[in-house]
Short mmCIF file of C-alpha atoms (C1' of nucleotides) in Angstrom, two decimals:
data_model
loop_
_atom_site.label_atom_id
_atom_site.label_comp_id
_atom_site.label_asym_id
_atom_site.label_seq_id
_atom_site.Cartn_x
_atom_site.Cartn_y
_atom_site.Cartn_z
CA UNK G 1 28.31 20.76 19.73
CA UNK G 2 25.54 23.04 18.84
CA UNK G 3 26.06 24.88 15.89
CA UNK G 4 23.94 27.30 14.17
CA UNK G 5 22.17 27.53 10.91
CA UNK G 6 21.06 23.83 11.28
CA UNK G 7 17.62 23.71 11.02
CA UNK G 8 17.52 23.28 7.01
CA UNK G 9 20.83 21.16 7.45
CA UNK G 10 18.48 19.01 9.57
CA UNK G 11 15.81 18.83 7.61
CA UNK G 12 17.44 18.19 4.28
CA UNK G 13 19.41 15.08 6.13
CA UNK G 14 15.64 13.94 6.99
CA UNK G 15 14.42 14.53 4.11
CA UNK G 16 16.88 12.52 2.34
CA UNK G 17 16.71 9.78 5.04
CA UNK G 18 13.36 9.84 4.99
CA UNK G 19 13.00 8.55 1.09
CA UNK G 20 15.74 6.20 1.20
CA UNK G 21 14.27 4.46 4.38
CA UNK G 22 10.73 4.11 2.57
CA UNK G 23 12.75 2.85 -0.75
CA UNK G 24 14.55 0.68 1.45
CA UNK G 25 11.47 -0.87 3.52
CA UNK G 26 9.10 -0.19 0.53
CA UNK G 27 7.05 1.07 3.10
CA UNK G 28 5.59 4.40 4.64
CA UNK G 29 5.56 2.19 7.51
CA UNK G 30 8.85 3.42 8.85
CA UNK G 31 9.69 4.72 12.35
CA UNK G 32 10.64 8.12 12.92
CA UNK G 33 13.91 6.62 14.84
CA UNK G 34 14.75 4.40 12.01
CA UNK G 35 14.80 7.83 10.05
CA UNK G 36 16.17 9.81 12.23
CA UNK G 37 18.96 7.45 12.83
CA UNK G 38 19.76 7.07 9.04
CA UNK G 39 20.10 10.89 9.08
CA UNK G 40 22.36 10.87 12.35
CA UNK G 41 20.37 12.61 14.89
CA UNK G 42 18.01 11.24 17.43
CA UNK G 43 14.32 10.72 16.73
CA UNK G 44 13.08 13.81 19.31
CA UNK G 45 15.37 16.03 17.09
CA UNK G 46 13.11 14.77 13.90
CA UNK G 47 9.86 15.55 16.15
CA UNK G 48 11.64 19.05 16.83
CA UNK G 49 11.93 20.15 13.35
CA UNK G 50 9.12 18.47 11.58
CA UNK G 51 6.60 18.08 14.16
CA UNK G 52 5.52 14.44 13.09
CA UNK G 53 5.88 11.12 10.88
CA UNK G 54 3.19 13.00 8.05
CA UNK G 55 4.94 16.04 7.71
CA UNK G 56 8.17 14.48 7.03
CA UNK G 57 6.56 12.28 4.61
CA UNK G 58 5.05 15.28 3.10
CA UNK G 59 8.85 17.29 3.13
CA UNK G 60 10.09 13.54 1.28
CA UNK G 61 7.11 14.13 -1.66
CA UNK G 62 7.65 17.97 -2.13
CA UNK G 63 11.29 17.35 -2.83
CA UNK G 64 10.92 14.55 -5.15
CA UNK G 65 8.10 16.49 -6.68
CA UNK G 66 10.80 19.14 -6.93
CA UNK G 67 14.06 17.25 -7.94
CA UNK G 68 11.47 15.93 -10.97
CA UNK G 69 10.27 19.32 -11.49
CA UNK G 70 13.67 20.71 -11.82
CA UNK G 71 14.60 18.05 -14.43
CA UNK G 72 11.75 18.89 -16.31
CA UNK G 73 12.15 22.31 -16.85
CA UNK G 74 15.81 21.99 -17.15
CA UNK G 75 15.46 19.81 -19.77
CA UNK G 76 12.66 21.72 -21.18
CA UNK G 77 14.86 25.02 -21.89
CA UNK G 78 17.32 23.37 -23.90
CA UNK G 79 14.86 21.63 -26.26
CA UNK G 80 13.35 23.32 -29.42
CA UNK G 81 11.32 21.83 -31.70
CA UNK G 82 7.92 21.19 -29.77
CA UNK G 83 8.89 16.93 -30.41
CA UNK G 84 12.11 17.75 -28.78
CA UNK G 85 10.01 19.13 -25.83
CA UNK G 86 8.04 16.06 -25.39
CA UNK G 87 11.34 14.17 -25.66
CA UNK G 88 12.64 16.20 -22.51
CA UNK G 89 9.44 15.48 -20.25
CA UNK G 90 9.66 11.82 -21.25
CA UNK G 91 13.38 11.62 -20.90
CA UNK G 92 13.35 13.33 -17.32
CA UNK G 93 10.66 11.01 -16.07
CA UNK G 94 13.52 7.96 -16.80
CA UNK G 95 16.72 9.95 -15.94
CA UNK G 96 18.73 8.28 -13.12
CA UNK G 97 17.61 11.04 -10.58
CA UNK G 98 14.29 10.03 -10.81
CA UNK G 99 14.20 6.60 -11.74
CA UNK G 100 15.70 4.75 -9.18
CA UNK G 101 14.54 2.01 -6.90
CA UNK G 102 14.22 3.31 -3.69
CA UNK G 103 12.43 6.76 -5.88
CA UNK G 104 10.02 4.95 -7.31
CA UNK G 105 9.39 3.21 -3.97
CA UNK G 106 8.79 5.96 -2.98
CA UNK G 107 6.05 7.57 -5.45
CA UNK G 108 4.29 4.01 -4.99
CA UNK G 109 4.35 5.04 -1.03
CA UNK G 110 2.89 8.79 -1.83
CA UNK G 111 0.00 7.19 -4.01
CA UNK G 112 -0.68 5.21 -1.10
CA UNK G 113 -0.55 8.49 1.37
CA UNK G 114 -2.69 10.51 -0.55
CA UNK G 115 -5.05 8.42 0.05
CA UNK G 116 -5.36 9.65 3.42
CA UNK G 117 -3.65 12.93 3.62
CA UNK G 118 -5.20 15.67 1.64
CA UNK G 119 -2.02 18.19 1.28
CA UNK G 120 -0.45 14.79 -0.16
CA UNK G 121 -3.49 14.23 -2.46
CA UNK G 122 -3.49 18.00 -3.78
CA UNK G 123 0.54 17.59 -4.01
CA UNK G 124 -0.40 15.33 -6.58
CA UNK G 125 -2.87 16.71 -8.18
CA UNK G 126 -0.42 19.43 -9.03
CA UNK G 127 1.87 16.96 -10.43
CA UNK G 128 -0.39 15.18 -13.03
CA UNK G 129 -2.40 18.58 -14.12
CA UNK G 130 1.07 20.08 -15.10
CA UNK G 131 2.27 17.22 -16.07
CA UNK G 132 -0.40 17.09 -18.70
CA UNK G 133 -0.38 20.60 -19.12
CA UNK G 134 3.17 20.90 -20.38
CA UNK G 135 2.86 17.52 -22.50
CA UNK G 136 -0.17 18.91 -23.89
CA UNK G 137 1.73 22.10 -24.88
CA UNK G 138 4.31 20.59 -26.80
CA UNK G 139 1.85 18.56 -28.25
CA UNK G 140 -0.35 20.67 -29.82
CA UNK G 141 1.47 21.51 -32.89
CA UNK G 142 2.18 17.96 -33.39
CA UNK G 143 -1.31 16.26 -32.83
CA UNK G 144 -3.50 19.18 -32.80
CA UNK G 145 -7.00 18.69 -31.12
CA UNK G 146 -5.50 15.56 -30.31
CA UNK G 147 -3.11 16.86 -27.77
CA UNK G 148 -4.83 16.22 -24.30
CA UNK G 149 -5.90 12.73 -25.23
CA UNK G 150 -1.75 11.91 -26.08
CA UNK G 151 -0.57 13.61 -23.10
CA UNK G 152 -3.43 11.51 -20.95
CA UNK G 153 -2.09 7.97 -22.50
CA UNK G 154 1.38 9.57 -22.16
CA UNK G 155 1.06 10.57 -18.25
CA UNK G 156 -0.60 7.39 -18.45
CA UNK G 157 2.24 4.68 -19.33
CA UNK G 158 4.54 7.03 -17.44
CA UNK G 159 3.00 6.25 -13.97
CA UNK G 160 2.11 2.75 -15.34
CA UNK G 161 5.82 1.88 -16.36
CA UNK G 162 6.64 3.44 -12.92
CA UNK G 163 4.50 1.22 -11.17
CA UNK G 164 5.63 -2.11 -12.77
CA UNK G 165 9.33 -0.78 -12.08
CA UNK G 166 8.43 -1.19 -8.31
CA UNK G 167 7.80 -4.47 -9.09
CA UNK G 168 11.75 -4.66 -9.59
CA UNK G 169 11.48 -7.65 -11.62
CA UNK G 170 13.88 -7.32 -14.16
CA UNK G 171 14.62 -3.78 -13.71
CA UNK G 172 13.61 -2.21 -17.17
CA UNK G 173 16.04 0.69 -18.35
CA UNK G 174 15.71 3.70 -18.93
CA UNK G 175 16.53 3.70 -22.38
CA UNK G 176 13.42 1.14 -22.64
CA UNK G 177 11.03 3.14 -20.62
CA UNK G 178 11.69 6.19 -23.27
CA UNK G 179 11.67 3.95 -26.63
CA UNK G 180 8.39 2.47 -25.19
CA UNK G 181 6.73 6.01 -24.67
CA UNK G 182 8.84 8.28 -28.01
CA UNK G 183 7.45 5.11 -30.22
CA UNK G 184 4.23 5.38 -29.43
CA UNK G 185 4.86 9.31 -29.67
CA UNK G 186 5.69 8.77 -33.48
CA UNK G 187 2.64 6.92 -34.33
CA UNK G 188 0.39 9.60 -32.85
CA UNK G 189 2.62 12.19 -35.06
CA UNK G 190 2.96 10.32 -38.04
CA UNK G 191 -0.71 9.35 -38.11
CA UNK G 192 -3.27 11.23 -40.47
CA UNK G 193 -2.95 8.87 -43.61
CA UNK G 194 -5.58 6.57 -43.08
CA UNK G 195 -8.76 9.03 -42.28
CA UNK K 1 -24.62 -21.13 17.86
CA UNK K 2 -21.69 -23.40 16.37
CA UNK K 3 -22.91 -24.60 12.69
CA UNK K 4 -20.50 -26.81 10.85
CA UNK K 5 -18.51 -26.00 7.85
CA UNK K 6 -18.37 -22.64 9.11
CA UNK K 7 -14.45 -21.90 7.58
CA UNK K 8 -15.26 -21.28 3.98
CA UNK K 9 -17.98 -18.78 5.02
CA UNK K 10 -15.70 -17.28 7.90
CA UNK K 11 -12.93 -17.10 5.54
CA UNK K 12 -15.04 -15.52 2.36
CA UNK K 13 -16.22 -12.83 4.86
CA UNK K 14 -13.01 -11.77 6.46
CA UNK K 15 -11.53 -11.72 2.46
CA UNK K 16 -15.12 -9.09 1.78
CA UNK K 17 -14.32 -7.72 4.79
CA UNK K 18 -10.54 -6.99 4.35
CA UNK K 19 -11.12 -5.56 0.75
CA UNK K 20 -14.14 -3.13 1.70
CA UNK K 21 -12.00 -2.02 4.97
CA UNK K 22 -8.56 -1.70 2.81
CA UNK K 23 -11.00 0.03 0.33
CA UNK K 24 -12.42 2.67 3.09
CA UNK K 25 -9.11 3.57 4.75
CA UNK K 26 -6.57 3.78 1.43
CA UNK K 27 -3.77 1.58 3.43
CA UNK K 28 -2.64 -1.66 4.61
CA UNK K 29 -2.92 0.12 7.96
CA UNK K 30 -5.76 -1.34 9.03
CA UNK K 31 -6.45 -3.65 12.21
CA UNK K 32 -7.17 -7.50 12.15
CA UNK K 33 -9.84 -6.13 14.74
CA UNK K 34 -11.52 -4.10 12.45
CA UNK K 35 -11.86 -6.49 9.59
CA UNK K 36 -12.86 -9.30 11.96
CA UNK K 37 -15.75 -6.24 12.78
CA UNK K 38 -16.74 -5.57 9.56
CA UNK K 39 -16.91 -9.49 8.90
CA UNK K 40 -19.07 -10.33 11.97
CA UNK K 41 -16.62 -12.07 14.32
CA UNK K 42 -14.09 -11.82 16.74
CA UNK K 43 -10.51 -10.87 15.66
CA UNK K 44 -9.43 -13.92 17.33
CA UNK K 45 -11.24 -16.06 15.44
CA UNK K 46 -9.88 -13.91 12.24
CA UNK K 47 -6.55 -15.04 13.57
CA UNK K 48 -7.79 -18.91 14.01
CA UNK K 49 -8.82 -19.14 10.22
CA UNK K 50 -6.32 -17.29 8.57
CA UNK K 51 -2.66 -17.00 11.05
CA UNK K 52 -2.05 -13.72 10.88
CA UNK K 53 -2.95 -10.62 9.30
CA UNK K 54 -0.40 -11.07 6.36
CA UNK K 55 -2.27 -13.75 5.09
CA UNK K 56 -5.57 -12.20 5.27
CA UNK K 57 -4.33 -9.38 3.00
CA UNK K 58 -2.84 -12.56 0.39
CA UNK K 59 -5.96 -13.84 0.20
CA UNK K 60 -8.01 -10.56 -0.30
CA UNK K 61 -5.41 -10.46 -3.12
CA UNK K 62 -5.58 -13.56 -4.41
CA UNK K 63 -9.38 -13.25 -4.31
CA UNK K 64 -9.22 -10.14 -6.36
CA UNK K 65 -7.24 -11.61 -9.05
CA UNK K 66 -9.49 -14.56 -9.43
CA UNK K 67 -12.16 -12.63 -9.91
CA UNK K 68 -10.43 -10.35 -12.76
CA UNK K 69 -9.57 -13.66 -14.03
CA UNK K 70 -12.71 -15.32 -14.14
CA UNK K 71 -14.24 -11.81 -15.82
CA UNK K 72 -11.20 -11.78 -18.43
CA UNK K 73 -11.88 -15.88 -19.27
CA UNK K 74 -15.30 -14.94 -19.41
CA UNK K 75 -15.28 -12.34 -21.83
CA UNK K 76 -12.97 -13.82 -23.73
CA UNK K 77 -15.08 -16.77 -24.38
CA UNK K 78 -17.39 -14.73 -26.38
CA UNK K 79 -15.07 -12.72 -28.83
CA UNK K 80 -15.22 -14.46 -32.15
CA UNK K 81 -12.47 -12.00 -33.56
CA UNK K 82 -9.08 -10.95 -32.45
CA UNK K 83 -9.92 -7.36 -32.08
CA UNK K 84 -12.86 -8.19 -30.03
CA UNK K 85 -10.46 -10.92 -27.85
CA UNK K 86 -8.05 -7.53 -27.03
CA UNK K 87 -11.83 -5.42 -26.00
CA UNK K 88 -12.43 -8.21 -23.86
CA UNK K 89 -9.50 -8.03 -21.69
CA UNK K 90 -9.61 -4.44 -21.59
CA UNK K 91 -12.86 -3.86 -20.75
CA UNK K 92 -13.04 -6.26 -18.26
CA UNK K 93 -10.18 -4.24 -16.93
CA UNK K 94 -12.86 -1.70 -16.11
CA UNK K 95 -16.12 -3.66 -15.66
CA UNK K 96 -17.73 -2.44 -12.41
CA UNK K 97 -16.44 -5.55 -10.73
CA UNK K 98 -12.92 -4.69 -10.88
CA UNK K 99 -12.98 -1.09 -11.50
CA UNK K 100 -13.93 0.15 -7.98
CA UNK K 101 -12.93 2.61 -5.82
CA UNK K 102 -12.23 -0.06 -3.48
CA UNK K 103 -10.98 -2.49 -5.43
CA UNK K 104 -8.39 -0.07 -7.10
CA UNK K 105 -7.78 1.03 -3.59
CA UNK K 106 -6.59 -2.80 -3.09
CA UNK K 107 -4.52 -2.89 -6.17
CA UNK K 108 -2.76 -0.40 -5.05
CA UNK K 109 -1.85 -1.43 -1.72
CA UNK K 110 -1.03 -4.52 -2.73
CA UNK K 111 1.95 -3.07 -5.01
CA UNK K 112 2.48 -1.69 -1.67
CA UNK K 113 2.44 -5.40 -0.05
CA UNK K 114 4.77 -7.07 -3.36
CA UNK K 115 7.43 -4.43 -1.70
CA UNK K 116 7.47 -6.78 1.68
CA UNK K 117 5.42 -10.24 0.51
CA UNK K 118 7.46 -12.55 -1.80
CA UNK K 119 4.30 -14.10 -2.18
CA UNK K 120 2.64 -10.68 -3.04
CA UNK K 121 5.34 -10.39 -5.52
CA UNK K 122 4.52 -13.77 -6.87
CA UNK K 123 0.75 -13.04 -7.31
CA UNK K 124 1.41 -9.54 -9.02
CA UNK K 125 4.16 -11.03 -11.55
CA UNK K 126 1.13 -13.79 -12.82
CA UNK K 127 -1.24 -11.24 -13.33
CA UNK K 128 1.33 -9.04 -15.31
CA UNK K 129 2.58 -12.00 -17.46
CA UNK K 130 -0.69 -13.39 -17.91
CA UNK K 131 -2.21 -9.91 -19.01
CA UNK K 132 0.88 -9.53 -21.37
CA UNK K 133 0.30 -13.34 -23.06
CA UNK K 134 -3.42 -13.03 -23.10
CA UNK K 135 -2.72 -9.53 -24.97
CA UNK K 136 0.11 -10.76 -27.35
CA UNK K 137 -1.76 -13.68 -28.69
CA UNK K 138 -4.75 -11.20 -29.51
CA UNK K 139 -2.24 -8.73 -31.05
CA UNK K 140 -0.26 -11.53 -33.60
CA UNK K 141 -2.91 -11.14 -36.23
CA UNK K 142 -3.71 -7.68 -36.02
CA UNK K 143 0.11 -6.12 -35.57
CA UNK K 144 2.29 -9.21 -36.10
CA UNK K 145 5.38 -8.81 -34.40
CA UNK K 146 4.69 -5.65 -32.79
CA UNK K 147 2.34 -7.96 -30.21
CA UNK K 148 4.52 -8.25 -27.68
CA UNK K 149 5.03 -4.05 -27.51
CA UNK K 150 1.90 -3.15 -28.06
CA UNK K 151 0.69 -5.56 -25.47
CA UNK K 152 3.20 -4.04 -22.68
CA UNK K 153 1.65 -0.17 -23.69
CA UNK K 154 -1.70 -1.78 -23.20
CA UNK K 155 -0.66 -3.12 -19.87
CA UNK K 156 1.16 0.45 -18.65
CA UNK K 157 -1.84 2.12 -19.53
CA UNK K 158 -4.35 -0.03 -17.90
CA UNK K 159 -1.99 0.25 -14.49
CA UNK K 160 -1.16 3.80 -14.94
CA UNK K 161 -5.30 4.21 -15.56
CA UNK K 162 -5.80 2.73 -12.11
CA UNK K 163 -3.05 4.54 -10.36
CA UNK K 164 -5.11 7.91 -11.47
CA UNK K 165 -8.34 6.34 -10.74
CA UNK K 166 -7.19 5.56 -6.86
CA UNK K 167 -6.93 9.41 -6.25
CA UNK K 168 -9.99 9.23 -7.35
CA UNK K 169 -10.67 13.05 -8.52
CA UNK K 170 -13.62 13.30 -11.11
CA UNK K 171 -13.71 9.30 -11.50
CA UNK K 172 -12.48 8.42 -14.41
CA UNK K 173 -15.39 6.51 -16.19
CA UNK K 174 -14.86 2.74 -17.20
CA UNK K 175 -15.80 3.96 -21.19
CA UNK K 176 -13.52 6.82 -21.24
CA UNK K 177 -10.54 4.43 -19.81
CA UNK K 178 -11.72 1.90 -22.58
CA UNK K 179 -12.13 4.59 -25.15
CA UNK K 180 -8.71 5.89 -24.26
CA UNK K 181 -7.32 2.58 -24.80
CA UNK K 182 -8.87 1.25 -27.90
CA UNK K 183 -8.38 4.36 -29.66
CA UNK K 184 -4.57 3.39 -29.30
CA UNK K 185 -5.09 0.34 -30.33
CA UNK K 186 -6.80 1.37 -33.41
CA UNK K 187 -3.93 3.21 -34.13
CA UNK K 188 -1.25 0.66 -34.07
CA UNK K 189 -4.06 -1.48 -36.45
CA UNK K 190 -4.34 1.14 -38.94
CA UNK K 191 -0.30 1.68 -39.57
CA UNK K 192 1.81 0.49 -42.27
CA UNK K 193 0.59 3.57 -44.62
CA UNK K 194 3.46 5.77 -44.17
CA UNK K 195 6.91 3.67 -43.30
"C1'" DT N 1 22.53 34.78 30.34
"C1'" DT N 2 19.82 34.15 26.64
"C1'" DT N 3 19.12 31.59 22.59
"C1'" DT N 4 19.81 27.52 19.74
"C1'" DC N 5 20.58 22.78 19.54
"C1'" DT N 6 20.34 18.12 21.29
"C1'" DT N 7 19.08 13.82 23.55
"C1'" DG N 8 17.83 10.08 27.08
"C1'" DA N 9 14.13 8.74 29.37
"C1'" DT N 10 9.33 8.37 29.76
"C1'" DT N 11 4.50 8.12 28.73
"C1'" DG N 12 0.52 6.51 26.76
"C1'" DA N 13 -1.83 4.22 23.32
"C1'" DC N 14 -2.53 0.73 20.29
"C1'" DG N 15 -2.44 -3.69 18.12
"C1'" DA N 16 -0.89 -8.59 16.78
"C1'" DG N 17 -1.12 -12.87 18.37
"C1'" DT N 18 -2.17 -16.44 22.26
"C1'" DC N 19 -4.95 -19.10 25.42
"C1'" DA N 20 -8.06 -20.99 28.34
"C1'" DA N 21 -12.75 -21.58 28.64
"C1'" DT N 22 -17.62 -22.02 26.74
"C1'" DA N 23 -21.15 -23.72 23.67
"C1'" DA N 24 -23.20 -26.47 20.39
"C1'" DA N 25 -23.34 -29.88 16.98
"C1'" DA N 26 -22.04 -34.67 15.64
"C1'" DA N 27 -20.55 -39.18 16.61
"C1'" DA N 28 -20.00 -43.01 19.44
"C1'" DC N 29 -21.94 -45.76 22.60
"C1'" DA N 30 -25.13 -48.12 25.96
"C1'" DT P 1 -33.71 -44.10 22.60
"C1'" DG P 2 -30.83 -41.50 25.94
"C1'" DT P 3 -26.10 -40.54 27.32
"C1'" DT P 4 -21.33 -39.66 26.89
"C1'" DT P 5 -17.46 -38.16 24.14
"C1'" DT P 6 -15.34 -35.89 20.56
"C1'" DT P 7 -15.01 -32.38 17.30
"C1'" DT P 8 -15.86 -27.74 15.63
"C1'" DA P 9 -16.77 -22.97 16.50
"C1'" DT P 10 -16.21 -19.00 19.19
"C1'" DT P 11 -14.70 -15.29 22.21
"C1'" DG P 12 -13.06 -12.28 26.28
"C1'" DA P 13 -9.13 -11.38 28.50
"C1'" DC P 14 -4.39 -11.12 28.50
"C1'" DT P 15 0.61 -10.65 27.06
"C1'" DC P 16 4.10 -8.52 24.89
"C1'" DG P 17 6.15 -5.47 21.90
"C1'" DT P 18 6.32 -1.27 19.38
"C1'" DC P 19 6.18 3.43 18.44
"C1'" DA P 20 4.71 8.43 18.18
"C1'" DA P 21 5.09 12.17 20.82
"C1'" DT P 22 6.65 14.82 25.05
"C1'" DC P 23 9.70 16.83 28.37
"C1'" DA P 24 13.08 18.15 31.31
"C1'" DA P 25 17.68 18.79 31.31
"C1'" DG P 26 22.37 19.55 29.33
"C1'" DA P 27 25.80 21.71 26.22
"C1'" DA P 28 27.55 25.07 23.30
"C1'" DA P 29 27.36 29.28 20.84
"C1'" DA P 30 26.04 34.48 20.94
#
DNA sequence: TTTTCTTGATTGACGAGTCAATAAAAAACA
DNA sequence: TGTTTTTTATTGACTCGTCAATCAAGAAAA
């Protein structure tokens, strides 16, 4: 059966496994066989190629770190006025890629692992400083000095509406999510009549 | 050594315990052994009081929300107006009871725990809808029917606060969380001036 | 025949939950 | 009062299951 070439085959199917297991369970505490099963190879070929239950954790974050990323900056090149920009992080952080159940059982599960791995913990680290980096980019010309304070209540409701999404009471939409944020959004622009 | 009415000290130290060890090692991963340790006492007498491990965790939960609770009744007892009835709950949000780096570590794992625990899920879904009534009542008079909007940002924040707090770079302090919020409430106050 | 894939079987550790047995207080009793 | 019995508290030792990680061996390309 052996073919070649299927070492990233392997570890994509893993990878993908890997994320819908812990969406599915709601838990990191999977077993490398249940994994390995959903991705239709036996769990010493998932010890072969990743070397352990962390690192294909890890592999699970850095691609949904990188499917969001992608969205983001995707989004980010077709936007251009700088409220159109904030628009596009905002949007991306609710699109269906990134929004779904087993997803965002999954960034509750990585919260929960950096808590013990480092590389996870810097992993998102990255994620929240350009997260507010960005945000407060496009901010700037709309809030001024103001910007890092919006993009911290902004990075803010995201992970907060995130985490009450786990919940999965009442599954709030997308559409919500992005009203709730782009509202607030408009009183921080609009403001500047009262001081 | 047998004293009577040993259970409700038993089971308040195994609750301590649970919380402080959950706190130490960032997961639900931790062994009935090792709480039964921390608390003094056998793990088999752990499993005498309480069942089983699950129900352990429930009450270190159920513990945790009483006293956020009791703080939020508290405080709210003494604010005379309704801006000072929405300070209340937030700061008790981040009063050094409930604000550390163990107890957030809790919080978070017992998101974790709603994922599994119907019961979990039960206890989480209070606290939300409490923190949302508590927050729209305070909000009629000072945004009217925005309340119920303004109350859910409030609650986002606070959880999306938390979530930042448990990877616990550069601690966020309890006044700059407060600050952060208040400073968006004060904004939602102030409008009407420009629509 | 060498390299790349693949797995079944095994090992070794760990941990939840059970149980029988001990010890001390309290209650019942003589 | 002194003695027995019952109740409450407590644990060490054990069972049973699970799971991460390893390894030797097989199968198919190159």
């Amino acid at each position: 059966m052996p073919k070649l070439g299927m070492e990233p085959i392997r570890r994509a199917a893993l990878v993908k496994a890997a994320i819908a297991e812990i969406g599915e369970t709601g838990t990191l505490d999977v077993t490398v066989s249940q994994i390995a099963k959903r991705a239709g190879m036996s769990s010493a070929l998932a010890h072969h190629y990743f070397g352990g239950k962390e690192q294909i954790f890890l592999a699970a974050m850095r691609h949904t770190l990188a499917v969001y990323s992608a969205e983001v900056r995707g989004a980010l090149g077709m936007a251009t006025s700088p409220l159109a920009r904030v628009e596009a992080v905002v949007k991306s952080s609710f699109s269906h890629m990134n929004f779904r159940q087993d997803v965002v059982a999954a960034w509750l599960n990585f919260y929960v692992l950096a808590q013990t791995s480092e590389e996870a913990k810097r992993l998102l680290n990255v994620y929240q400083l350009r997260l507010r980096r960005t945000l407060g980019h496009a901010l700037r010309p709309l809030v001024g000095d103001r910007a890092p304070a919006v993009a911290a209540r902004i990075a803010a409701l995201i992970d907060g509406i995130y985490l009450e999404q786990s919940l999965g009471y009442q599954p709030a939409s997308s559409e919500g999510a992005f009203d709730l944020i782009m509202d607030y959004v408009a009183l921080e622009v609009d403001r500047g009549c009262s001081a």
